[in-house]
Short mmCIF file of C-alpha atoms in Angstrom, two decimals:
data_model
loop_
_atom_site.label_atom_id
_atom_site.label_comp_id
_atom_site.label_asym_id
_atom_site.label_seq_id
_atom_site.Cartn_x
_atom_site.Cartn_y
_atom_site.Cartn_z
CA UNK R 37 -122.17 9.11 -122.41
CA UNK R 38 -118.67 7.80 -121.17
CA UNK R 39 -120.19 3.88 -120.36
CA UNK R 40 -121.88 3.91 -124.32
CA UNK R 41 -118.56 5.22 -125.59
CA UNK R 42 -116.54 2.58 -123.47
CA UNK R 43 -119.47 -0.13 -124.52
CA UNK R 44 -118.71 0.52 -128.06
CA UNK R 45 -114.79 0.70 -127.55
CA UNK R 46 -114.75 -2.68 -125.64
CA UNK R 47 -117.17 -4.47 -128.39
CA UNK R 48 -114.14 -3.11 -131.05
CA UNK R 49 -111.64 -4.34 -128.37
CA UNK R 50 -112.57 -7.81 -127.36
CA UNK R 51 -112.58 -9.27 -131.23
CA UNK R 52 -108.95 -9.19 -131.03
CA UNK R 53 -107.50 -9.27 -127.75
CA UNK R 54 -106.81 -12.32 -124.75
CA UNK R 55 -109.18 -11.93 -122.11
CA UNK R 56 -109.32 -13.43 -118.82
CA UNK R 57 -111.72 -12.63 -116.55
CA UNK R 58 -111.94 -13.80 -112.71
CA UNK R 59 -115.46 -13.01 -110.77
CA UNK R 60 -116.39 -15.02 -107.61
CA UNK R 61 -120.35 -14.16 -107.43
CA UNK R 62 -119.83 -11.38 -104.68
CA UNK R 63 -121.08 -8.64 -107.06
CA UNK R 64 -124.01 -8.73 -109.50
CA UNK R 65 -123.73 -9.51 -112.67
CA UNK R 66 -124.23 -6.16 -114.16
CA UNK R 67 -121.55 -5.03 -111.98
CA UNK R 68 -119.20 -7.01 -113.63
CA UNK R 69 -120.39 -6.97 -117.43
CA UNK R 70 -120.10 -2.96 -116.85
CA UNK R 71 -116.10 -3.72 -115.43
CA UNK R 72 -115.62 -5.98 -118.23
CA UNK R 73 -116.31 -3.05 -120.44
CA UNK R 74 -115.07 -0.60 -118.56
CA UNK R 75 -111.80 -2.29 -118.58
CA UNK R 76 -111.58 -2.82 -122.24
CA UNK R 77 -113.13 0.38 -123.18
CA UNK R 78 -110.23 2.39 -121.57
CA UNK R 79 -107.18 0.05 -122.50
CA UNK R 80 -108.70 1.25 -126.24
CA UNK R 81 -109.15 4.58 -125.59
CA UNK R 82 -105.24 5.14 -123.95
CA UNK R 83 -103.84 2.35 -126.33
CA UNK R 84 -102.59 0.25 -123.12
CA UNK R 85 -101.44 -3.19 -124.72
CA UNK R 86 -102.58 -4.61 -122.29
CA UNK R 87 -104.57 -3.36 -118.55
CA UNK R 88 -104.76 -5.63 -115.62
CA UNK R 89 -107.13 -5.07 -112.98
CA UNK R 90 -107.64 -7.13 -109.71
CA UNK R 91 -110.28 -5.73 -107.17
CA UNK R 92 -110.01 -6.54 -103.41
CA UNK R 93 -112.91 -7.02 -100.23
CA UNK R 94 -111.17 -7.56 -96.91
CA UNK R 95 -109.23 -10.61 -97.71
CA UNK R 96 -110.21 -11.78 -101.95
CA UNK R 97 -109.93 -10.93 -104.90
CA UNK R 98 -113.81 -10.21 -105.85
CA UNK R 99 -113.25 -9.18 -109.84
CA UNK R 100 -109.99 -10.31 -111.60
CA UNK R 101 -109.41 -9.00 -115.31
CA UNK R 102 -106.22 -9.65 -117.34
CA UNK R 103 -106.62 -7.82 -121.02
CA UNK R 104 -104.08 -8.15 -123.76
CA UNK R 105 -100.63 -8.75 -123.92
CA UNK R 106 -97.47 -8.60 -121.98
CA UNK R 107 -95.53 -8.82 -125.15
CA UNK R 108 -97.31 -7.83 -128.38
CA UNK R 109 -94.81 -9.13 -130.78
CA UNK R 110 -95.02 -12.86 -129.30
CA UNK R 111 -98.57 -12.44 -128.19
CA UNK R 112 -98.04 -13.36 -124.79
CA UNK R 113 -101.33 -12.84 -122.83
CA UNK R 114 -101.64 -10.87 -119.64
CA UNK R 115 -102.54 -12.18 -116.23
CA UNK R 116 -102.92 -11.58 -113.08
CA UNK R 117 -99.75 -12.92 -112.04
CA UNK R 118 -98.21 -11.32 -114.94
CA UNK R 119 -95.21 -8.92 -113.48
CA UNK R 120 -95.33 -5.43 -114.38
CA UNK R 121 -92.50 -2.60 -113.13
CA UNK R 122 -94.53 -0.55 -110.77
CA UNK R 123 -92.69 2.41 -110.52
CA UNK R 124 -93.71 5.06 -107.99
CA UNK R 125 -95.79 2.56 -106.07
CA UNK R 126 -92.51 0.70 -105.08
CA UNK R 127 -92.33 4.13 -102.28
CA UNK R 128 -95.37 2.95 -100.27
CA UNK R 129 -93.19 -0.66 -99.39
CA UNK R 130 -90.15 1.59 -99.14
CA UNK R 131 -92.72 3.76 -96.43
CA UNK R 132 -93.59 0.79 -95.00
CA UNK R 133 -89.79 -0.30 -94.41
CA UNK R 134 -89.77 3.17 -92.42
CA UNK R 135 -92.81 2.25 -90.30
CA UNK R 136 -91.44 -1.01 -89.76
CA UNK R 137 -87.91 0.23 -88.53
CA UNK R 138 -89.48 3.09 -86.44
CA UNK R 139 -91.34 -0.06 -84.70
CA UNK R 140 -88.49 -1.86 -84.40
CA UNK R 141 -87.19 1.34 -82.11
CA UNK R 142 -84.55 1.14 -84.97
CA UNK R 143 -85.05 4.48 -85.76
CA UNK R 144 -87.04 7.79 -84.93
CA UNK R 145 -89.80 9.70 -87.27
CA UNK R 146 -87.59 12.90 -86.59
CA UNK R 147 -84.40 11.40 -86.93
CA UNK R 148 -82.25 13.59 -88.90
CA UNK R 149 -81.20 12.48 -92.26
CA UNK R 150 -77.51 13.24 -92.03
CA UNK R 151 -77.59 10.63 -88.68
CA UNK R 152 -77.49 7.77 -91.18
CA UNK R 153 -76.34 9.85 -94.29
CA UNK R 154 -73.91 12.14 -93.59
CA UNK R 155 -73.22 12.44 -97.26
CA UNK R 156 -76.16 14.74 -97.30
CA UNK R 157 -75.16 18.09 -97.07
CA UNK R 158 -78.80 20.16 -98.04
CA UNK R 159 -78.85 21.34 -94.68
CA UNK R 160 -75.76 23.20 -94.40
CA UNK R 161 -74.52 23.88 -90.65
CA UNK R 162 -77.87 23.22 -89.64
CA UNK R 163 -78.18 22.18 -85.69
CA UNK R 164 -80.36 18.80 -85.74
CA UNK R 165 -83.67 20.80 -84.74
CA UNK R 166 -83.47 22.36 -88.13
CA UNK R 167 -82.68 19.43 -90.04
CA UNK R 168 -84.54 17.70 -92.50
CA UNK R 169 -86.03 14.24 -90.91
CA UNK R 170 -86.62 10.93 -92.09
CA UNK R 171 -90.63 12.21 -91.74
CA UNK R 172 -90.03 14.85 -94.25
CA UNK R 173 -88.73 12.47 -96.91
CA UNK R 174 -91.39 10.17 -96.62
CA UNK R 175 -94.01 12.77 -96.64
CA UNK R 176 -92.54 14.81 -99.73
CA UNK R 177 -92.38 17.60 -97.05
CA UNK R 178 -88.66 17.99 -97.25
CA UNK R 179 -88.47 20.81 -99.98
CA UNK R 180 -85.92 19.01 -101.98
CA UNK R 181 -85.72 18.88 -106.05
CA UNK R 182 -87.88 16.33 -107.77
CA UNK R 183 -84.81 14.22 -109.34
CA UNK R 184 -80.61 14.66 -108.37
CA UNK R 185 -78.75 16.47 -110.76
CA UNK R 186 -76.88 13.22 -111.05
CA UNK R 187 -80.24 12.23 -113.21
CA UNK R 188 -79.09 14.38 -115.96
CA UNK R 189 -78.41 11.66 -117.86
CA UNK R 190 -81.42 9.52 -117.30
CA UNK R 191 -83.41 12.88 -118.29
CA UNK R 192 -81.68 12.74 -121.47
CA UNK R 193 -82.02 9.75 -122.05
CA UNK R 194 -85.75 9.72 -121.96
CA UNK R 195 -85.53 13.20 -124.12
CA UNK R 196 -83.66 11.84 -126.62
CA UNK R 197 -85.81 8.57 -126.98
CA UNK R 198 -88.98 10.37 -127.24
CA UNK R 199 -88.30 13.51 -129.52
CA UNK R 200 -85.28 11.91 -131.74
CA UNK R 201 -85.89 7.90 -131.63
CA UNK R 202 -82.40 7.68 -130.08
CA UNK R 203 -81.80 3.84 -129.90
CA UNK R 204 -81.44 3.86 -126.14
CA UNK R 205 -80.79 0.13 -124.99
CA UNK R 206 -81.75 0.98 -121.52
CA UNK R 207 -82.68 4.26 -120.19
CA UNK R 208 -80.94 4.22 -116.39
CA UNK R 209 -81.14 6.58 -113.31
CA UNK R 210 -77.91 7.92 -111.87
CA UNK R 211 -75.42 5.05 -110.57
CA UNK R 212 -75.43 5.12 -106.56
CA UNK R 213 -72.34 6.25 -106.02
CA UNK R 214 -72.72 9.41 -108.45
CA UNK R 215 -76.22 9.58 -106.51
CA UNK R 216 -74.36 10.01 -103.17
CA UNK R 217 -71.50 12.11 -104.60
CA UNK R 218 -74.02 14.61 -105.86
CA UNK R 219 -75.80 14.74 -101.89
CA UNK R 220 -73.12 17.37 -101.24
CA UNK R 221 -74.60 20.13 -103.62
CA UNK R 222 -78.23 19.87 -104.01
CA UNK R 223 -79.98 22.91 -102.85
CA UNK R 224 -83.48 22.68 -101.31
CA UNK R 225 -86.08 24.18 -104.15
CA UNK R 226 -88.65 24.99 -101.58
CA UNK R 227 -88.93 25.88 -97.88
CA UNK R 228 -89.44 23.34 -95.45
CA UNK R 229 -93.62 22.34 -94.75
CA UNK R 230 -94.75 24.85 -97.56
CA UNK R 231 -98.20 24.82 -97.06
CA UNK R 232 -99.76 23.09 -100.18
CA UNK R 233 -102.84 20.92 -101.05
CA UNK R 234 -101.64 17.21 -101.34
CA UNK R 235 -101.91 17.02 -105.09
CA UNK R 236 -99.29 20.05 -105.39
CA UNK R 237 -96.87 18.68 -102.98
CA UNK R 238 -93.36 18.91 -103.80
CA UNK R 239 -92.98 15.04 -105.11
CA UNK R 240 -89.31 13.95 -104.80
CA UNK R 241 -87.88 10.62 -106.43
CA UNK R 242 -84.52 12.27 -104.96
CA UNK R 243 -86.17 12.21 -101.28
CA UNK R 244 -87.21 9.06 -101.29
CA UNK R 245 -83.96 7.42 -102.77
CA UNK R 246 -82.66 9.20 -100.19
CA UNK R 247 -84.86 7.35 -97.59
CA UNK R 248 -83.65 4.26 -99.05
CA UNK R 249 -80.36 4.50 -98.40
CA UNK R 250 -80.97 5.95 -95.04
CA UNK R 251 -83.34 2.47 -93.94
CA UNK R 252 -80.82 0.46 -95.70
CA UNK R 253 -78.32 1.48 -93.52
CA UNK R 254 -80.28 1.87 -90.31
CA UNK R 255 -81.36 -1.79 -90.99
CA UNK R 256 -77.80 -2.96 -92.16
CA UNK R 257 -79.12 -4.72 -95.40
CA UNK R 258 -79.64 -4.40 -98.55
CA UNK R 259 -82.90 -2.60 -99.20
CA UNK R 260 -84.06 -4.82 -102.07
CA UNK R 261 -83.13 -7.64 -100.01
CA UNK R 262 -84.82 -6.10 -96.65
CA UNK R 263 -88.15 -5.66 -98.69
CA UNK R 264 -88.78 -9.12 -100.08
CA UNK R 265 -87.83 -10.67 -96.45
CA UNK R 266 -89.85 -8.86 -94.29
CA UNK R 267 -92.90 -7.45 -96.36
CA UNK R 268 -93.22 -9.30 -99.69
CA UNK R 269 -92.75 -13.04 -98.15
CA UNK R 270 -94.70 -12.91 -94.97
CA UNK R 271 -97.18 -11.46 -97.01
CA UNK R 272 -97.14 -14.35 -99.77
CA UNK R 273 -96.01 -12.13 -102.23
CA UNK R 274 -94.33 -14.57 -104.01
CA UNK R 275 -94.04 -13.22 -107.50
CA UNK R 276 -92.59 -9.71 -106.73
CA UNK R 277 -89.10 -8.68 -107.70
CA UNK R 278 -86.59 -5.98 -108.28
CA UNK R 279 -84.93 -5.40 -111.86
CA UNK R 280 -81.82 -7.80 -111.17
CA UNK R 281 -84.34 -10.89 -111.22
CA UNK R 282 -87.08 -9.61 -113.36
CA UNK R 283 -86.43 -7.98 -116.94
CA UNK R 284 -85.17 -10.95 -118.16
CA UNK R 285 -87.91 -13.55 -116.23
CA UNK R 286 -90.88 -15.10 -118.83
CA UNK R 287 -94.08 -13.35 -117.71
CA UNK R 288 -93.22 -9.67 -117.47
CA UNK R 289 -94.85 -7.20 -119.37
CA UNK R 290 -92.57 -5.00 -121.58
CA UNK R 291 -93.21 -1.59 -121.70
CA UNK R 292 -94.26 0.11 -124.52
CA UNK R 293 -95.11 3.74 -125.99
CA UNK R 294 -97.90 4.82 -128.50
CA UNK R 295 -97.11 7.56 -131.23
CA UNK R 296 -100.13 9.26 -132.13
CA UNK R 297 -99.01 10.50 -135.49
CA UNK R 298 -97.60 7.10 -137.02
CA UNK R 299 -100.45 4.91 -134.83
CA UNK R 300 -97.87 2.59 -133.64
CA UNK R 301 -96.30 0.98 -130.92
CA UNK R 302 -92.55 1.31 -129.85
CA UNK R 303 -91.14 -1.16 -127.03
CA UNK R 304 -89.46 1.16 -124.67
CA UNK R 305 -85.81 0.43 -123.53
CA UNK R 306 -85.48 -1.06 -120.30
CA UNK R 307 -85.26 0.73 -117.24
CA UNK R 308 -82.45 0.48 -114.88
CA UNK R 309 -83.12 2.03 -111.17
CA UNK R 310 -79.96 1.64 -109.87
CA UNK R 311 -79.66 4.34 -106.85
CA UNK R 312 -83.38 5.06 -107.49
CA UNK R 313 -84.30 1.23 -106.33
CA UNK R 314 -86.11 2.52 -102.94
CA UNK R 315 -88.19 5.03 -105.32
CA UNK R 316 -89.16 2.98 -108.71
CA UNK R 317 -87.85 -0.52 -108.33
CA UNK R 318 -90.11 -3.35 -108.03
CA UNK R 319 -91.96 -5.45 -109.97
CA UNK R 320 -95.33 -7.26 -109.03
CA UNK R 321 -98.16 -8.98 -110.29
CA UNK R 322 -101.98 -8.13 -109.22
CA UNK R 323 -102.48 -10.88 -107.22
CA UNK R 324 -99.21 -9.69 -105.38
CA UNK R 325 -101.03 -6.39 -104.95
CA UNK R 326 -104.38 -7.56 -103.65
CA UNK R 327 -102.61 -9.23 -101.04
CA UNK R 328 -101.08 -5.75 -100.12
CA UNK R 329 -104.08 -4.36 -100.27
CA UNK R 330 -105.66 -7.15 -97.82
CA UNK R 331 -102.87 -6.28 -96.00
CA UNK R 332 -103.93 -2.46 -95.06
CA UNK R 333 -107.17 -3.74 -93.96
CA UNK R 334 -106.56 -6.84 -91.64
CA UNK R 335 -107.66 -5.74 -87.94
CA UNK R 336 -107.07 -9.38 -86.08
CA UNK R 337 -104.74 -10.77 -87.82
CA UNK R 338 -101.19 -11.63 -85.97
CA UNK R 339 -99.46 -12.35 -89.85
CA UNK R 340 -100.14 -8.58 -91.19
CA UNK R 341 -99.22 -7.31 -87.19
CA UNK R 342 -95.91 -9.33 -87.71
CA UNK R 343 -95.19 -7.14 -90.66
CA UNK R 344 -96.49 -3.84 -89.52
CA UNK R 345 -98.92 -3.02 -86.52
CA UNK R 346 -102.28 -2.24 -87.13
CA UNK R 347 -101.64 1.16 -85.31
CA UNK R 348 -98.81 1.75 -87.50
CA UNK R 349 -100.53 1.05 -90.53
CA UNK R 350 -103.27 3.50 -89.55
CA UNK R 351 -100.38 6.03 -89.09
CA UNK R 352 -99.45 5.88 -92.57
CA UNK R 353 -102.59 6.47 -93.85
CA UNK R 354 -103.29 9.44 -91.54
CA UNK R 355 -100.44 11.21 -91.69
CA UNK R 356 -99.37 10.49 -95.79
CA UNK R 357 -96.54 8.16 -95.35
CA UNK R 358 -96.27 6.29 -98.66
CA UNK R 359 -100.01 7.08 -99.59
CA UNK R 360 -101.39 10.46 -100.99
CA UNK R 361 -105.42 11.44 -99.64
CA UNK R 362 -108.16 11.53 -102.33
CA UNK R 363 -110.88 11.23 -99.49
CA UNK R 364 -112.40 8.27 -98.94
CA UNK R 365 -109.68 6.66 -100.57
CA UNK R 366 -105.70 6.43 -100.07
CA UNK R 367 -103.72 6.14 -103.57
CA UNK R 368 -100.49 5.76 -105.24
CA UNK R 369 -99.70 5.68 -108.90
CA UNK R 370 -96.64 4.83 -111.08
CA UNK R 371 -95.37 6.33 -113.70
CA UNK R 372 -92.67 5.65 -116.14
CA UNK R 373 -91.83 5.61 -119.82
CA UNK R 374 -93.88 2.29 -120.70
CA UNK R 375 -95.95 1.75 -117.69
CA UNK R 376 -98.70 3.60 -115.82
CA UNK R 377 -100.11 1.57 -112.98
CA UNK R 378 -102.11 2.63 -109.41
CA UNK R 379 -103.41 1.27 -106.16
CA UNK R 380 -106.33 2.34 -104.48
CA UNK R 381 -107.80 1.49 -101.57
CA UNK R 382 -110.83 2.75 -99.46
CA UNK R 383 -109.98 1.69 -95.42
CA UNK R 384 -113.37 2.20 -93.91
CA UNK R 385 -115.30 0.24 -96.62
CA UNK R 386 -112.39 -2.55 -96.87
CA UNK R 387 -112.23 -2.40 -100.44
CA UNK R 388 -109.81 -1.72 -102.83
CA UNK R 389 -107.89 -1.99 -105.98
CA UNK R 390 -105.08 -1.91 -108.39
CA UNK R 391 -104.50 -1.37 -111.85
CA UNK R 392 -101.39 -2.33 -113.96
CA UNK R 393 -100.78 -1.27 -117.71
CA UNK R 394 -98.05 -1.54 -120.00
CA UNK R 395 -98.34 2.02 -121.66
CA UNK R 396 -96.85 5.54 -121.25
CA UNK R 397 -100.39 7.21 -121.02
CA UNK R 398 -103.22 6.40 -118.96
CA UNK R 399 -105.63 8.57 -117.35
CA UNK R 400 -106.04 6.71 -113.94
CA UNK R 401 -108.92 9.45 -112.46
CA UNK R 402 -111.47 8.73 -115.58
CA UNK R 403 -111.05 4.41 -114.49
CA UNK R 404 -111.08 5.05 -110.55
CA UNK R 405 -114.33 7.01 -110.88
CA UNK R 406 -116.38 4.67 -112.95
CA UNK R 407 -114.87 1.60 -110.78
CA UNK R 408 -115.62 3.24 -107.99
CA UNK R 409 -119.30 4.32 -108.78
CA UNK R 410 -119.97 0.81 -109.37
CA UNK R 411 -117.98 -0.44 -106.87
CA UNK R 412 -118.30 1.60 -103.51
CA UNK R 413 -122.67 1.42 -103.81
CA UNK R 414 -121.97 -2.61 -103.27
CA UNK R 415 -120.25 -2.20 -100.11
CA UNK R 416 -121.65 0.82 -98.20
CA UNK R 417 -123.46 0.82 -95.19
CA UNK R 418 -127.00 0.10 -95.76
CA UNK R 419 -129.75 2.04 -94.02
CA UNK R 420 -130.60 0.76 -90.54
CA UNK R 421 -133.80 -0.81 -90.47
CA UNK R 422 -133.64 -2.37 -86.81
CA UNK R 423 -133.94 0.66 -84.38
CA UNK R 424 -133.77 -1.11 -81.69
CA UNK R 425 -130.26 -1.93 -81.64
CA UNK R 426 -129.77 1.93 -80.54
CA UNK R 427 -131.67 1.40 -77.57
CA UNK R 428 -130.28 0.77 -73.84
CA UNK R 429 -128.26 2.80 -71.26
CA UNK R 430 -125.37 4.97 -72.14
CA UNK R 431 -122.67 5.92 -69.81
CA UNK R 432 -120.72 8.98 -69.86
CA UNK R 433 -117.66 8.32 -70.59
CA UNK R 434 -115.22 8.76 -68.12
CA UNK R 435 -118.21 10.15 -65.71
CA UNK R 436 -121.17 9.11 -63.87
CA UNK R 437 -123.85 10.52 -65.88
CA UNK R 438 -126.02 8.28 -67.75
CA UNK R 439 -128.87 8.36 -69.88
CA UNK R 440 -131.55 6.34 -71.68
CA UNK R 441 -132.51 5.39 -75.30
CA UNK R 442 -135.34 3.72 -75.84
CA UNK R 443 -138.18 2.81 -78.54
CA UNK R 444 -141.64 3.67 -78.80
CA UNK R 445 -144.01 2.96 -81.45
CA UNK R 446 -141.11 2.57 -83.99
CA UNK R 447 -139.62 5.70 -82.93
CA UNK R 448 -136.34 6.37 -80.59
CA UNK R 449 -136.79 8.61 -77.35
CA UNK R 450 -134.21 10.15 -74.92
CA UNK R 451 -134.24 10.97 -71.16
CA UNK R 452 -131.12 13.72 -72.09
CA UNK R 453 -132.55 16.53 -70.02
CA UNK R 454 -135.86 14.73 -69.25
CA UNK R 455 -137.96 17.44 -67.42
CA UNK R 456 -136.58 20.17 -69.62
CA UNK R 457 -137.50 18.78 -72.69
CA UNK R 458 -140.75 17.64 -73.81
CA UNK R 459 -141.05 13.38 -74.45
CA UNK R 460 -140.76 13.81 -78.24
CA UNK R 461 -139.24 11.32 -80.90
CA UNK R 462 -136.19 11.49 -82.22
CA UNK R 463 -135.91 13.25 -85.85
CA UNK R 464 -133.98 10.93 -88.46
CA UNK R 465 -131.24 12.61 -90.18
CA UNK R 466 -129.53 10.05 -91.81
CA UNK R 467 -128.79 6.47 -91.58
CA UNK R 468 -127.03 6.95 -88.02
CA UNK R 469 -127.97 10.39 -87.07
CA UNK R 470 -130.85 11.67 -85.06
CA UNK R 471 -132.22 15.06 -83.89
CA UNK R 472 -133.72 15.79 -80.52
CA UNK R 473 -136.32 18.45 -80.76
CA UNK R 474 -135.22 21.68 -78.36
CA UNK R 475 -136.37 25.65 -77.97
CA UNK R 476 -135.69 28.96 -79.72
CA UNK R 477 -133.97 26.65 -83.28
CA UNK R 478 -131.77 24.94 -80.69
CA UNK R 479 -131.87 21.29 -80.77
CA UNK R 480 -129.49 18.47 -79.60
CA UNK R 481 -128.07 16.25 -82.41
CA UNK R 482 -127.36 12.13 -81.74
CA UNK R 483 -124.67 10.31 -83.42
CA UNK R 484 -124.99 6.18 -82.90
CA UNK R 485 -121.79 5.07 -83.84
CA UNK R 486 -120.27 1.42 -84.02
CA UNK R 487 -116.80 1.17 -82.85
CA UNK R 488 -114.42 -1.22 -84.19
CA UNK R 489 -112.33 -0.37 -80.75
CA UNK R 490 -115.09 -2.74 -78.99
CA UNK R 491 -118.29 -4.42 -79.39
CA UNK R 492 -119.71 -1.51 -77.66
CA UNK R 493 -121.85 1.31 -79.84
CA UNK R 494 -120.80 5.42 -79.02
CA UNK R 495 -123.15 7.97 -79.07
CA UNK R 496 -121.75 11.30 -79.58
CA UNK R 497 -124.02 14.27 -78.35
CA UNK R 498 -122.37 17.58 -78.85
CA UNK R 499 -118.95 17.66 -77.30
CA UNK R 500 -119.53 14.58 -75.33
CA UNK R 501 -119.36 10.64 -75.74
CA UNK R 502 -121.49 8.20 -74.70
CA UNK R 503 -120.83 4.54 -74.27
CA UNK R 504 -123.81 1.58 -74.14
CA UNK R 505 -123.91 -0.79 -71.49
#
C-alpha cells in the first residue's frame, strides 16, 4: 500500500519538478525505478522542495538522486553537490574531532570538562572523579539541559516566527560569550548515566557546544577552522562549509516551511549558530557525505587512518560517540526550522546513505525503511553453496587441542569428541551455522565465521574458538 501510494505521488511529482538521477549499474533496474519513486513519492507527501539522496557501497556512490529545487522562487535545481545546512549531523565531525584529539594523546575520554572550561560550573565543588567528562558530552550522558538558557532568545525567535509570522531576518543561537557567561548557572536536569534506551537519551545541543569549545581549546584553533583541515580536506570534502562562507554562496538550498492551512511555502530566516557552531554548523553537499560515509568503512586505507584510526572509528560506533544505534545501522539526523536531513550507514554490510531536504517536516523512519528493504537484500551475505571451504584443521586457540572438519557426500563431519559421539553430519541451521547431533536434547552448535582480523576462518563451539590452519 505505501509503494502504490508513493507510485502515484511521484507520477503527480515528476510533471513538474528537476530531476537528476545518478545510477552506475550496481543495482537492478527495479531497484532503482522503485528509489526513483520512492524519492519523489515522499518529497510530495512531506512537501520537501526539494530531497537529495546519494547512496554509498564501500567506496561509490551506487544511486544518486537530486529532486527539486534549492530555491523555489528562482527555480534553481538541486544536486548532489548542492549545499544544504545539516544541522545536528555537524556533532558526529565535532565527535570525530574528539576521537581525533584523544588519538593525538591531546586529550583523555574522562578528562573533566572544567580542565579546558573552567567557565563551567554544573558540577559545583565536585572533586574530578565526580565530574562530568568530555565522554559524557559526547555521549548525551552528561544530564545537562537540552539548550542554555542563554537560547532564550533563539527559542523565541523560532516561536514567534511560527505562531505570529514575526519577520525574523535571521533566527540566531545565543552569542558565545553570553553562551559561556551562562556556564556558571545551568543546573544538571537529570542524574548522571540515567539508565535510558538510546532513543530517550537526554539529547543536549548545550553539551555538545560545550564539547566544542572544550576541543577548540585543547587543539588551540578555531573549531570551524580545525574541522575543514583535518577531516573535511583529507577527506576531499571540498564543498563543505560553515555559515560565514555559505548562506550567501550560489548553490545552497534555502530553507523553507510548509503551512498546512494556507498550502504554501514560507522561506525561513537564516540561521545563525554562533556559540552553537560545534552542534549545528556546517553545510555539505551529498557527494561530501558519501565520502564520509566511505570514510567509516575503509579498513586498508592509510588516507581515512590519517584522519581517524580504524580502531577509533570502530570506537565511535560501539560506544555512541557522534552516532545513535538503530541495529544494524548507526544514524544521525538534523533538524532545524527549514531543513531535515540524516545519515545512515550499515558497517558490516558497507553500505550506507544520506538524505538532505530543504523542509521543516520529514519523517526520516518511513524513507530509511523502504530504502533499506530494497537496499540491504542487494548486499547481504548470500547462502554458502561451497561447503568445502569449512573444511580443514582447527586449532584451539591459544591451546593445543585441535580438531577436524571435513566433507562427506555433500555433508560436513566433526572429530569434536570422536568416540563419544556417533560419525553423524552436521545439521544446517543457517547460512553459517551448524548443529552436531548429541544425547538426552544436548547437542553442540558450530559457528564458521570469516574474520576480517585475518584471512583465517573462526569457528566458535560453545565458549570456545577455533582457528583454521
Amino acid at each position: 500500500m505505501v509503494l502504490k501510494t508513493l507510485l502515484i505521488l511521484a507520477v503527480n511529482l515528476t510533471l513538474v519538478l528537476p530531476v537528476f538521477c545518478q545510477s552506475f549499474g550496481v543495482l537492478p533496474d527495479s531497484t532503482v525505478l522503485a528509489l526513483r519513486k520512492g524519492v519523489a513519492g515522499f518529497q510530495s507527501r512531506y512537501h520537501s522542495p526539494s530531497v537529495v539522496l546519494a547512496i554509498v557501497h564501500e567506496d561509490q556512490i551506487i544511486f544518486g538522486e537530486a529532486s527539486g529545487y534549492l530555491d523555489m522562487a528562482q527555480k534553481v535545481p538541486a544536486s548532489l553537490d548542492a549545499q544544504y545546512s545539516i544541522q545536528s549531523l555537524t556533532k558526529v565531525f565535532t565527535a570525530t574531532m574528539f576521537m581525533q584529539l584523544i588519538q593525538q594523546r591531546k586529550l583523555r575520554l574522562d578528562d573533566p570538562v572544567k580542565k579546558y572550561v573552567p567557565e563551567f560550573k554544573a558540577d559545583g565543588q565536585a572533586h574530578d572523579q565526580a565530574a562530568t567528562t568530555l565522554l559524557q558530552l559526547a555521549t548525551h550522558t552528561s544530564g545537562l539541559p537540552r539548550n542554555s538558557p542563554a537560547d532564550i532568545q533563539f527559542t523565541k525567535q523560532i516561536d514567534r516566527w511560527i505562531l505570529a509570522a514575526s519577520p525574523e531576518k535571521a533566527i540566531e543561537a545565543a552569542p558565545k560569550k553570553a553562551f559561556l557567561q551562562s556556564l556558571a548557572s545551568i543546573p544538571k536536569e537529570y542524574p548522571d548515566y540515567q539508565l535510558l534506551s538510546y532513543g530517550n537519551r537526554h539529547y543536549s545541543n548545550l553539551g555538545y557546544s560545550l564539547l566544542g569549545i572544550a576541543l577548540e581549546r585543547a587543539a588551540k584553533t578555531d573549531y570551524a577552522a580545525y574541522i575543514i583541515k583535518n577531516i573535511c580536506q583529507p577527506l576531499h570534502m571540498n564543498n563543505s562549509a560553515f555559515y560565514a562562507e555559505s548562506p550567501a554562496r550560489n548553490g545552497v538550498a534555502k530553507g523553507y516551511f510548509y503551512d498546512e492551512p494556507t498550502q504554501d511555502y514560507r522561506q525561513v530566516p537564516v540561521f545563525k549558530p554562533n556559540s552553537a557552531v560545534p552542534a549545528a554548523g556546517l553545510y555539505t553537499s551529498a557527494r561530501d557525505l558519501a565520502k564520509f560515509i566511505s570514510f567509516q568503512f575503509q579498513t586498508n586505507s592509510a588516507n581515512a587512518d590519517q584522519v581517524l584510526s580504524q580502531k577509533n572509528r570502530a570506537m565511535m560506533q560501539a560506544f555512541n560517540i557522534g552516532w545513535k544505534p538503530a541495529y544494524p545501522y548507526l544514524v544521525h539526523e538534523g533538524a532545524m526550522l527549514g531543513y531535515r536531513c540524516e545519515l545512515v550507514l550499515n558497517p558490516d554490510l558497507k553500505i550506507g546513505w544520506v538524505v538532505l531536504t530543504n523542509t521543516t517536516d520529514f519523517d526520516f523512519s518511513r524513507i530509511n525503511t523502504y530504502i533499506s528493504g530494497l537496499i540491504q537484500p542487494v548486499f547481504s551475505p548470500k547462502p554458502v553453496s561451497d561447503l568445502a571451504k569449512f573444511t580443514g584443521t582447527y586449532q584451539l586457540a591459544g591451546g593445543s587441542d585441535s580438531l577436524r572438519i571435513w566433507l562427506k557426500e555433500g555433508r560436513l563431519y566433526s572429530s569434536y569428541l570422536a568416540g563419544v559421539l556417533p560419525e553423524s553430519p552436521l545439521e544446517a541451521m543457517g547460512n553459517t551455522h551448524f548443529r552436531g547431533s548429541g544425547k538426552g536434547g544436548y547437542s553442540i552448535n558450530y559457528e564458521f565465521i570469516a574474520t576480517s582480523i585475518s584471512d583465517s576462518t573462526i569457528l566458535n563451539m560453545g565458549q570456545l574458538m577455533w582457528v583454521k590452519r
